[in-house]
PDB file of C-alpha atoms in Angstrom:
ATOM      1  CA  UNK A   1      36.886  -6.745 -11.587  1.00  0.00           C
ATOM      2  CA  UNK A   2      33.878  -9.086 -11.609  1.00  0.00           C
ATOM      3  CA  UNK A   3      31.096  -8.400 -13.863  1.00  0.00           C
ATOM      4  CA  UNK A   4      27.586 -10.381 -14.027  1.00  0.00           C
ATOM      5  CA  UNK A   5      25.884 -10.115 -17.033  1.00  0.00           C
ATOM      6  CA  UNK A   6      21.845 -11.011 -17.081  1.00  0.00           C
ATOM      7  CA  UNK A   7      19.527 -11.589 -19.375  1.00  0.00           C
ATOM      8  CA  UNK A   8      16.495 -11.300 -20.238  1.00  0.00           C
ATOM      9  CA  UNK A   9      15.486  -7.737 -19.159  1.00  0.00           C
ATOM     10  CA  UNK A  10      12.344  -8.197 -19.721  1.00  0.00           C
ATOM     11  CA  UNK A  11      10.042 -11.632 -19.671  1.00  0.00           C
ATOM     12  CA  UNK A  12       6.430 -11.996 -19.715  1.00  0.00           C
ATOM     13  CA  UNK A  13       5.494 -15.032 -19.303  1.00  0.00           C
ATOM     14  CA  UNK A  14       1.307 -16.485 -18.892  1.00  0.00           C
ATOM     15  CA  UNK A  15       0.302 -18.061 -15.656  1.00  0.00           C
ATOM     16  CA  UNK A  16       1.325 -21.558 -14.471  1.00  0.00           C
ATOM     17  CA  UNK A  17       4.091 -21.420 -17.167  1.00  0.00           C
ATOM     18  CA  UNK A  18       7.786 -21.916 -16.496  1.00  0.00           C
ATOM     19  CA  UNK A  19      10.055 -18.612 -16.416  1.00  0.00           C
ATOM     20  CA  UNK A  20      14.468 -18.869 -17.136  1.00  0.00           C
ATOM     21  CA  UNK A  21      16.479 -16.498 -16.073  1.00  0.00           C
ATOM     22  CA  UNK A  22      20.131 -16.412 -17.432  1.00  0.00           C
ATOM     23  CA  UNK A  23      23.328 -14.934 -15.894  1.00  0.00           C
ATOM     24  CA  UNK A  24      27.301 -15.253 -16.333  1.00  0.00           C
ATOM     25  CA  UNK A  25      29.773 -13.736 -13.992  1.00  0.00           C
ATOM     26  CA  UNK A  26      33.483 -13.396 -15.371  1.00  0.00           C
ATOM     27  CA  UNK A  27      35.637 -13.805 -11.877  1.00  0.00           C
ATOM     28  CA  UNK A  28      35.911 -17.728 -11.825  1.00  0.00           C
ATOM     29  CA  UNK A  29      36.550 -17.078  -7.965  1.00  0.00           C
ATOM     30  CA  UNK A  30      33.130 -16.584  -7.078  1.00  0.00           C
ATOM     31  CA  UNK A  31      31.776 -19.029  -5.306  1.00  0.00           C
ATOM     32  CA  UNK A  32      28.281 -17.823  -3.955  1.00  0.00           C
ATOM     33  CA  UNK A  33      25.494 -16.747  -6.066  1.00  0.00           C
ATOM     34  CA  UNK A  34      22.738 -15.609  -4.682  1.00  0.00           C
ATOM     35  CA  UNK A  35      19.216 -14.463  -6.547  1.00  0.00           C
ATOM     36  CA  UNK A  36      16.523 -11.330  -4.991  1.00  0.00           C
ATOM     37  CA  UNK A  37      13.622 -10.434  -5.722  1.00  0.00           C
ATOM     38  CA  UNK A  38      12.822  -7.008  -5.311  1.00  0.00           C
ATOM     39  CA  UNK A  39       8.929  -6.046  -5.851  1.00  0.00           C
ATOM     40  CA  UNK A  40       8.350  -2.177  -6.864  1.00  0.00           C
ATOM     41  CA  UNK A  41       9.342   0.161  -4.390  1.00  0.00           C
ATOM     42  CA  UNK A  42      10.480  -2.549  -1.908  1.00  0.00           C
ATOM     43  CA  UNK A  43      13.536  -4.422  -0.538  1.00  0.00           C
ATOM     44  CA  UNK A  44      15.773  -6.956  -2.340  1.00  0.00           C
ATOM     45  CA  UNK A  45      14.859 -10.282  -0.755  1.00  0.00           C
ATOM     46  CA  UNK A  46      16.650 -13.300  -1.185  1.00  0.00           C
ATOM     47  CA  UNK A  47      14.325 -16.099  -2.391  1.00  0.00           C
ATOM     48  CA  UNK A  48      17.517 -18.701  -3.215  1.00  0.00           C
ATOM     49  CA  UNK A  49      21.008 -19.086  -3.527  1.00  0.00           C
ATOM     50  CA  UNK A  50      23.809 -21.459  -4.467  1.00  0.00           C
ATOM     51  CA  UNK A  51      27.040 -22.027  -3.604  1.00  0.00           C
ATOM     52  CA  UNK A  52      29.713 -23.119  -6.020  1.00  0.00           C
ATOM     53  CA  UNK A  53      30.226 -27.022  -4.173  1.00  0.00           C
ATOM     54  CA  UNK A  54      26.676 -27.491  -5.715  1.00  0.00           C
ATOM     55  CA  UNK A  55      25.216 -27.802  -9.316  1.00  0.00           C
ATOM     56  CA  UNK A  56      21.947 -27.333  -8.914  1.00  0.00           C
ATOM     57  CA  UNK A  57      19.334 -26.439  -5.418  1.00  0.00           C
ATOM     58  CA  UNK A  58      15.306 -26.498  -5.510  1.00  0.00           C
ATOM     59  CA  UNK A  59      12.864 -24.865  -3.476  1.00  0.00           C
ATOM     60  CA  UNK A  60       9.328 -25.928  -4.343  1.00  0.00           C
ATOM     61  CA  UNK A  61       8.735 -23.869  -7.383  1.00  0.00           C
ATOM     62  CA  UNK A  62      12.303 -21.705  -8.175  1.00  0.00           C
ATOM     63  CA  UNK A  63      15.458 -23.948  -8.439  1.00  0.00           C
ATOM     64  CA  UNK A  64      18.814 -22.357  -9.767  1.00  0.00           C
ATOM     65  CA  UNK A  65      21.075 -24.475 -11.366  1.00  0.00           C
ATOM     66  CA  UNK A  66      25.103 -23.630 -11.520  1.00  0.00           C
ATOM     67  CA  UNK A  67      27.681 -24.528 -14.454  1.00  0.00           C
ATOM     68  CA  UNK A  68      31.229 -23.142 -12.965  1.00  0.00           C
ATOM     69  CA  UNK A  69      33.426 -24.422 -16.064  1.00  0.00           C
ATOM     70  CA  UNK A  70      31.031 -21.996 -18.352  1.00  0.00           C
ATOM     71  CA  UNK A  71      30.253 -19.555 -15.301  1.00  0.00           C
ATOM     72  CA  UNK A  72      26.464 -18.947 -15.464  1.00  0.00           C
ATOM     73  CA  UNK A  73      23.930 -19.476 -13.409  1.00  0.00           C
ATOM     74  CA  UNK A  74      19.953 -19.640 -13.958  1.00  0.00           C
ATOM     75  CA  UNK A  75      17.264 -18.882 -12.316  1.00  0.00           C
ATOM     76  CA  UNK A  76      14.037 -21.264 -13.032  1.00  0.00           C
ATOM     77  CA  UNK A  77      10.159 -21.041 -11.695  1.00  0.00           C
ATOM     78  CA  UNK A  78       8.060 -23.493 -12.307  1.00  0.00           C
ATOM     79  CA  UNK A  79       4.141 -22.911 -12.181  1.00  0.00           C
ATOM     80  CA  UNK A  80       4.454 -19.039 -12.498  1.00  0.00           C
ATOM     81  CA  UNK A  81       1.837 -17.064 -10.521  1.00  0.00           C
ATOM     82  CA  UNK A  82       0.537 -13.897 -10.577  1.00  0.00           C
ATOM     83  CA  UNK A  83       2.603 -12.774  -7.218  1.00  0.00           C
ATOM     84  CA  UNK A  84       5.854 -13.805  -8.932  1.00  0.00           C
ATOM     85  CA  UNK A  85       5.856 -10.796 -10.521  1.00  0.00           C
ATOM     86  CA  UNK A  86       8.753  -8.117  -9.737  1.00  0.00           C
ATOM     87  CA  UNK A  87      12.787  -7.993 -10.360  1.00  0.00           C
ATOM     88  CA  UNK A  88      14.984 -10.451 -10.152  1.00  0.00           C
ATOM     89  CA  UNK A  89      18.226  -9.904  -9.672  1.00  0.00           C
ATOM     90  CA  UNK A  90      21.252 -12.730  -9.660  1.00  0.00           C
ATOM     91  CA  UNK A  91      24.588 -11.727  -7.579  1.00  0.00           C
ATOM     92  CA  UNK A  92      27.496 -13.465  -7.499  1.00  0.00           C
ATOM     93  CA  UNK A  93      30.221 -13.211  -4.460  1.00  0.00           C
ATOM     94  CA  UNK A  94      33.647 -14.277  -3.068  1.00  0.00           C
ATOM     95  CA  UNK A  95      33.131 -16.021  -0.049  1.00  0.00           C
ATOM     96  CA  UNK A  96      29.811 -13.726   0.696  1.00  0.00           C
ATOM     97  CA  UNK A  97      31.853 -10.338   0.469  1.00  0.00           C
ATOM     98  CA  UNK A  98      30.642  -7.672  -1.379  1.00  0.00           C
ATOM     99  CA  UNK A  99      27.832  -8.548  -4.181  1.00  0.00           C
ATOM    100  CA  UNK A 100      28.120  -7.783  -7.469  1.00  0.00           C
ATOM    101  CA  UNK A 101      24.217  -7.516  -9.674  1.00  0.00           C
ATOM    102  CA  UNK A 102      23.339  -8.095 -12.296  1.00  0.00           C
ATOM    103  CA  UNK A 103      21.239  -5.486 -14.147  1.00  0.00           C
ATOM    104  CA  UNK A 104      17.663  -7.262 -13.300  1.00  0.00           C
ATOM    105  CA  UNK A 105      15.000  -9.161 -15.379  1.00  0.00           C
ATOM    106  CA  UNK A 106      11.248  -7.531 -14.753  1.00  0.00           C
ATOM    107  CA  UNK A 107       9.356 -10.575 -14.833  1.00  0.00           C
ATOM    108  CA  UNK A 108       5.585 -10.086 -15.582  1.00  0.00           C
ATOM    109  CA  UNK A 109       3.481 -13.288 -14.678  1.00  0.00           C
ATOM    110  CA  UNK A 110      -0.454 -12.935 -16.573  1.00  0.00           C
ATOM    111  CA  UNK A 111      -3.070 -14.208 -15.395  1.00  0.00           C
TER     112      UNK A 111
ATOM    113  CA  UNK B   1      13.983 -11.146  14.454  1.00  0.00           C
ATOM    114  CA  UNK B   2      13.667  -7.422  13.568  1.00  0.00           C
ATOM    115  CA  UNK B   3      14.865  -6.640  10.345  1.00  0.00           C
ATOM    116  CA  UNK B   4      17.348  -4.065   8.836  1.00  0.00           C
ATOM    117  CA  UNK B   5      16.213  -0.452   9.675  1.00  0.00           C
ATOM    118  CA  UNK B   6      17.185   2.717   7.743  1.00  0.00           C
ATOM    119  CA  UNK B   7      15.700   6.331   7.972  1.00  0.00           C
ATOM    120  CA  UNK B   8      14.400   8.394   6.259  1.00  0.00           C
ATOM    121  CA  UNK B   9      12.991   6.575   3.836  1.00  0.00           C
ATOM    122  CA  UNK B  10      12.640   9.492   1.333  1.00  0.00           C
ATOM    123  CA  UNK B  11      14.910  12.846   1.060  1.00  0.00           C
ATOM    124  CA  UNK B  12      15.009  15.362  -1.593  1.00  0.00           C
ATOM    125  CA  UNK B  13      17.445  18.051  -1.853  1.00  0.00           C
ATOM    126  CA  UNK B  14      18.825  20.734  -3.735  1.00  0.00           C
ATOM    127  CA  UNK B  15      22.495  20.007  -5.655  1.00  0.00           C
ATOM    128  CA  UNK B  16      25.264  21.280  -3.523  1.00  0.00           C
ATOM    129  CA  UNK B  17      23.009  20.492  -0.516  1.00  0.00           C
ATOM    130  CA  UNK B  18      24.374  17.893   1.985  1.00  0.00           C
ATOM    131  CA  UNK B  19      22.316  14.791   3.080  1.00  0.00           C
ATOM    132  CA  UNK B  20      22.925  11.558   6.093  1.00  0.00           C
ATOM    133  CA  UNK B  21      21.315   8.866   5.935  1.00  0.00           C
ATOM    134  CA  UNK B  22      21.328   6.273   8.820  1.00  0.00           C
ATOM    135  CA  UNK B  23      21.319   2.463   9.479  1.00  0.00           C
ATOM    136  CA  UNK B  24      20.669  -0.109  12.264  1.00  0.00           C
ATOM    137  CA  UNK B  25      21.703  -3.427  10.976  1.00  0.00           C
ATOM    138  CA  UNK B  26      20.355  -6.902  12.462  1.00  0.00           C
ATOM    139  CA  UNK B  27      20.983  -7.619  16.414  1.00  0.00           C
ATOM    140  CA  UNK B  28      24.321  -9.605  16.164  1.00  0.00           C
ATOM    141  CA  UNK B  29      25.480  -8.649  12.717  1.00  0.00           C
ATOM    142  CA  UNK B  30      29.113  -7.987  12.139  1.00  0.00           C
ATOM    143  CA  UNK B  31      28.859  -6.907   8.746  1.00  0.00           C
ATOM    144  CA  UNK B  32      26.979  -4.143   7.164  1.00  0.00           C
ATOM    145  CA  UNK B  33      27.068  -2.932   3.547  1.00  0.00           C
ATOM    146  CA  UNK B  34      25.959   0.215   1.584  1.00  0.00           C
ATOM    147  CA  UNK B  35      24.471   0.091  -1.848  1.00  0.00           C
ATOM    148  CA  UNK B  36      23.266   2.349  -4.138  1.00  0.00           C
ATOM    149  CA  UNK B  37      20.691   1.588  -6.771  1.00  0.00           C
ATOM    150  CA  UNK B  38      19.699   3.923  -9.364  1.00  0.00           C
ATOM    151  CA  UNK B  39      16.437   3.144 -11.309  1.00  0.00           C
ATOM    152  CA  UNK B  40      16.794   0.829 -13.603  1.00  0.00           C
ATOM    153  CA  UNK B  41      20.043  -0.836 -12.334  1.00  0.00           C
ATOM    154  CA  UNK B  42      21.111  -3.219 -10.339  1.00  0.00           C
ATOM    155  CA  UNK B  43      22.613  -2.179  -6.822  1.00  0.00           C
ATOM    156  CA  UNK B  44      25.804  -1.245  -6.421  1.00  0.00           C
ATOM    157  CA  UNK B  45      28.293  -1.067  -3.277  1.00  0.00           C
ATOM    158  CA  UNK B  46      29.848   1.840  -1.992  1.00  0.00           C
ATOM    159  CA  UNK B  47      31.274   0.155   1.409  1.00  0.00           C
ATOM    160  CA  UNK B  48      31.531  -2.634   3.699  1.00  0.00           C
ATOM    161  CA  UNK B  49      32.088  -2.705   7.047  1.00  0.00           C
ATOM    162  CA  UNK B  50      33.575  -5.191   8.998  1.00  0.00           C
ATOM    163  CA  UNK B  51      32.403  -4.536  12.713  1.00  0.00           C
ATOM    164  CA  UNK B  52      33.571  -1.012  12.850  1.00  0.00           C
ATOM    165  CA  UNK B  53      36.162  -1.792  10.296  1.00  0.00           C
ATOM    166  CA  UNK B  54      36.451  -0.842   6.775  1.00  0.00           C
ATOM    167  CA  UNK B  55      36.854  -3.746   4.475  1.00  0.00           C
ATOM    168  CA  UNK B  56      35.931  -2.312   0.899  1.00  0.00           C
ATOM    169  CA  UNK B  57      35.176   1.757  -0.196  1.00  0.00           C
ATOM    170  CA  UNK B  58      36.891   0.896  -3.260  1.00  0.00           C
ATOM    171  CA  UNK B  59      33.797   2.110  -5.255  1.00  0.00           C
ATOM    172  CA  UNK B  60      32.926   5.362  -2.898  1.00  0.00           C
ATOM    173  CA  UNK B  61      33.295   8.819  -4.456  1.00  0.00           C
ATOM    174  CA  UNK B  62      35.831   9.971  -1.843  1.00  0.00           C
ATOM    175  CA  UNK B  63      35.817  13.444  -2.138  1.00  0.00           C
ATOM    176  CA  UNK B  64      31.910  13.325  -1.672  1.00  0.00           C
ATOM    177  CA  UNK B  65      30.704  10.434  -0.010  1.00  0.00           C
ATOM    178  CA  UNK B  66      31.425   9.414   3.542  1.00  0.00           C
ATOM    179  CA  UNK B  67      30.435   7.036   5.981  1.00  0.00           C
ATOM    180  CA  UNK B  68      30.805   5.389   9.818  1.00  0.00           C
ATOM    181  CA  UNK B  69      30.482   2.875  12.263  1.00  0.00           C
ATOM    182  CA  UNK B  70      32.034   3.852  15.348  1.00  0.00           C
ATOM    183  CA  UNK B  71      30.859   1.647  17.624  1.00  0.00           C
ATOM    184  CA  UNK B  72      30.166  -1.115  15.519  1.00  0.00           C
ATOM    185  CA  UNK B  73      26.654  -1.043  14.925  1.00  0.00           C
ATOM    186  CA  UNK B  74      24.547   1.626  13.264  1.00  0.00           C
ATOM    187  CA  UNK B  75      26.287   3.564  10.540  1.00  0.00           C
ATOM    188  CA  UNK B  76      25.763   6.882   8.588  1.00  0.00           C
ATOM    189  CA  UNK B  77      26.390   7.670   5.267  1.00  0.00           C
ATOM    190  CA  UNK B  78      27.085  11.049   3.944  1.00  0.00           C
ATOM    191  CA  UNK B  79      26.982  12.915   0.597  1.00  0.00           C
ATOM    192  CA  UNK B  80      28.571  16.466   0.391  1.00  0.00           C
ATOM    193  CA  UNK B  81      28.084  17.975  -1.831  1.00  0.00           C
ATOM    194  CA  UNK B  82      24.942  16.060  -3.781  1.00  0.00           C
ATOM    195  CA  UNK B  83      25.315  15.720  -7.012  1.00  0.00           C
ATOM    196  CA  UNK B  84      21.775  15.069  -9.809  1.00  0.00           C
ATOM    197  CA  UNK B  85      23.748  12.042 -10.383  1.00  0.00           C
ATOM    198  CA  UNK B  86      23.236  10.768  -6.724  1.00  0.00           C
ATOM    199  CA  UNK B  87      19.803  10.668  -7.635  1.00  0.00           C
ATOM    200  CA  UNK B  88      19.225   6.845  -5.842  1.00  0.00           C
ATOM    201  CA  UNK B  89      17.792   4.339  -3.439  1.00  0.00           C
ATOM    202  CA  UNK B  90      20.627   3.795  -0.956  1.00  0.00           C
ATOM    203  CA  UNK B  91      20.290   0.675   0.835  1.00  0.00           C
ATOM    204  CA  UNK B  92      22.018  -1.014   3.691  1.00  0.00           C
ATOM    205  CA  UNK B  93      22.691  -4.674   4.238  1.00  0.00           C
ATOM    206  CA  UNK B  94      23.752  -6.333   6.831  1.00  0.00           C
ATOM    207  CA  UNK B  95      24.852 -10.583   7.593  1.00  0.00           C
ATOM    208  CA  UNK B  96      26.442 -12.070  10.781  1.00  0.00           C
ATOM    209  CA  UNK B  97      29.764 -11.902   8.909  1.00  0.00           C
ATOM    210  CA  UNK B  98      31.481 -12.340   5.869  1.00  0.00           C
ATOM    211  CA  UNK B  99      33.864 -15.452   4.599  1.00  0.00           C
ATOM    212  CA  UNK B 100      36.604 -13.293   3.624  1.00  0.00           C
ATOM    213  CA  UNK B 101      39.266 -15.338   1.534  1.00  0.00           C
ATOM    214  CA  UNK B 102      38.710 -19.252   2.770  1.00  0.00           C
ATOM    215  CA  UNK B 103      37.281 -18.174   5.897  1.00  0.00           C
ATOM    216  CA  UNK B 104      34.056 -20.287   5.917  1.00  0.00           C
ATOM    217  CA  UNK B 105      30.981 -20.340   4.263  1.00  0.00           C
ATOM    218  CA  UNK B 106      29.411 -17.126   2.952  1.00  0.00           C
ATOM    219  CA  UNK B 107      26.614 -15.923   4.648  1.00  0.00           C
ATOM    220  CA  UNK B 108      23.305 -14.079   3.593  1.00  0.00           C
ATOM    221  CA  UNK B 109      22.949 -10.576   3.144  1.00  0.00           C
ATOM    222  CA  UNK B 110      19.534  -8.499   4.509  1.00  0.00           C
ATOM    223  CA  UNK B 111      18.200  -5.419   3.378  1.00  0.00           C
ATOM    224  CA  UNK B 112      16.650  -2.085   4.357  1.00  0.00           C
ATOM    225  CA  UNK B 113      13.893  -0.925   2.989  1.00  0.00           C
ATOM    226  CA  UNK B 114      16.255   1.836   1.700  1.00  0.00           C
ATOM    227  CA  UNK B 115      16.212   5.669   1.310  1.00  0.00           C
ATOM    228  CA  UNK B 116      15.188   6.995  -1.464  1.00  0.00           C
ATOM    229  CA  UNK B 117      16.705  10.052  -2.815  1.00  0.00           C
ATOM    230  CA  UNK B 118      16.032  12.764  -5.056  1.00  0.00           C
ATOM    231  CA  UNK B 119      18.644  15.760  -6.209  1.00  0.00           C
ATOM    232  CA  UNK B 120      17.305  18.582  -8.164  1.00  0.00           C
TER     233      UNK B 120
END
């Protein structure tokens, strides 16, 4: 079955830098990847996603970019503040069924 | 719009114990998904409805987990008998539909706040 691999774990990152978050999925029939952020003790909620006719989407500061023949996906913020800090978690999907996560990144954005 | 609602919000119980939790998806959403999540992980599903339809329980412990959605809209889950290893947030999703194999584009996924559970 599908599998999404993410990495890092952990990233700590200082204010107003960039952050990269990196995942691969292994069923090349995915075609929707979404990517939540989940702050502690709170819901996932979807800040961006992608579907598989695109390369690459932006949203002011987080854009995720999409390479299908190597199946990953990344995650990238721009001008990291203090209230980007949580879990991210990338998903990927067939046709928006059932998600499968990735294990999360805890990103920690210093002032 | 009001978002996905799920009670209780926190349970603990003894093993062997039984425990429901409930949902209320989004006004107007067909589909509505169970996760688990233990700390640390990522969530993971245990069903999916389809209206009151059961698409996927590939991943649900059978002979201990159960759920519904008889008339299409709320839905309970069920564990009996709890396990330490159910130890979890459960949380439940919900989106208009689903694309299913080429049936249109995939749509996006809300959560509960989730119910938080603890087995000892």
């Amino acid at each position: 079955g599908e599998n999404v691999e993410q990495h890092p774990s952990t990233l700590s990152v200082q204010e107003g830098d960039s952050a990269v978050i990196k995942c691969t999925y292994s069923d090349s029939a995915s075609n929707y990847f979404p990517w939540y952020k989940q702050e502690l003790g709170k819901r996932p909620q979807l800040i961006i996603d992608i579907r598989s006719n695109v390369g690459e989407k932006k949203d002011q500061r987080i854009a995720v970019t999409l390479n299908k023949t190597a199946k990953h996906f990344s995650l990238h913020i721009t001008e990291t503040q203090p209230e980007d800090s949580a879990v991210y978690f990338c998903a990927a999907s067939i046709w928006g069924g059932k998600l499968i996560f990735g294990q999360g990144t805890e990103l920690s954005v210093k002032p | 719009e009001a978002g996905v609602a799920q009670s209780p919000r926190y349970k603990i119980i003894e093993k062997r114990q039984s425990v429901a939790f409930w949902c209320n998806p989004i006004s107007g959403h067909a589909t509505l998904y169970w996760y688990q999540q233990i700390l640390g992980q990522g969530p993971k599903l245990l069903i999916q409805f389809q209206n009151n339809g059961v698409v996927d329980d590939s991943q649900l412990p059978k002979d201990r987990f159960s759920a519904e959605r008889l008339k299409g809209v709320d839905s309970t889950l069920k564990i009996q008998p709890a396990k330490l290893e159910d130890s979890a947030v459960y949380l439940c999703a919900s989106s208009r539909t689903y694309g299913g194999l080429g049936q249109g584009a995939p749509d996006t996924q809300y959560f509960g706040p989730g119910t938080r559970l603890t087995v000892l």
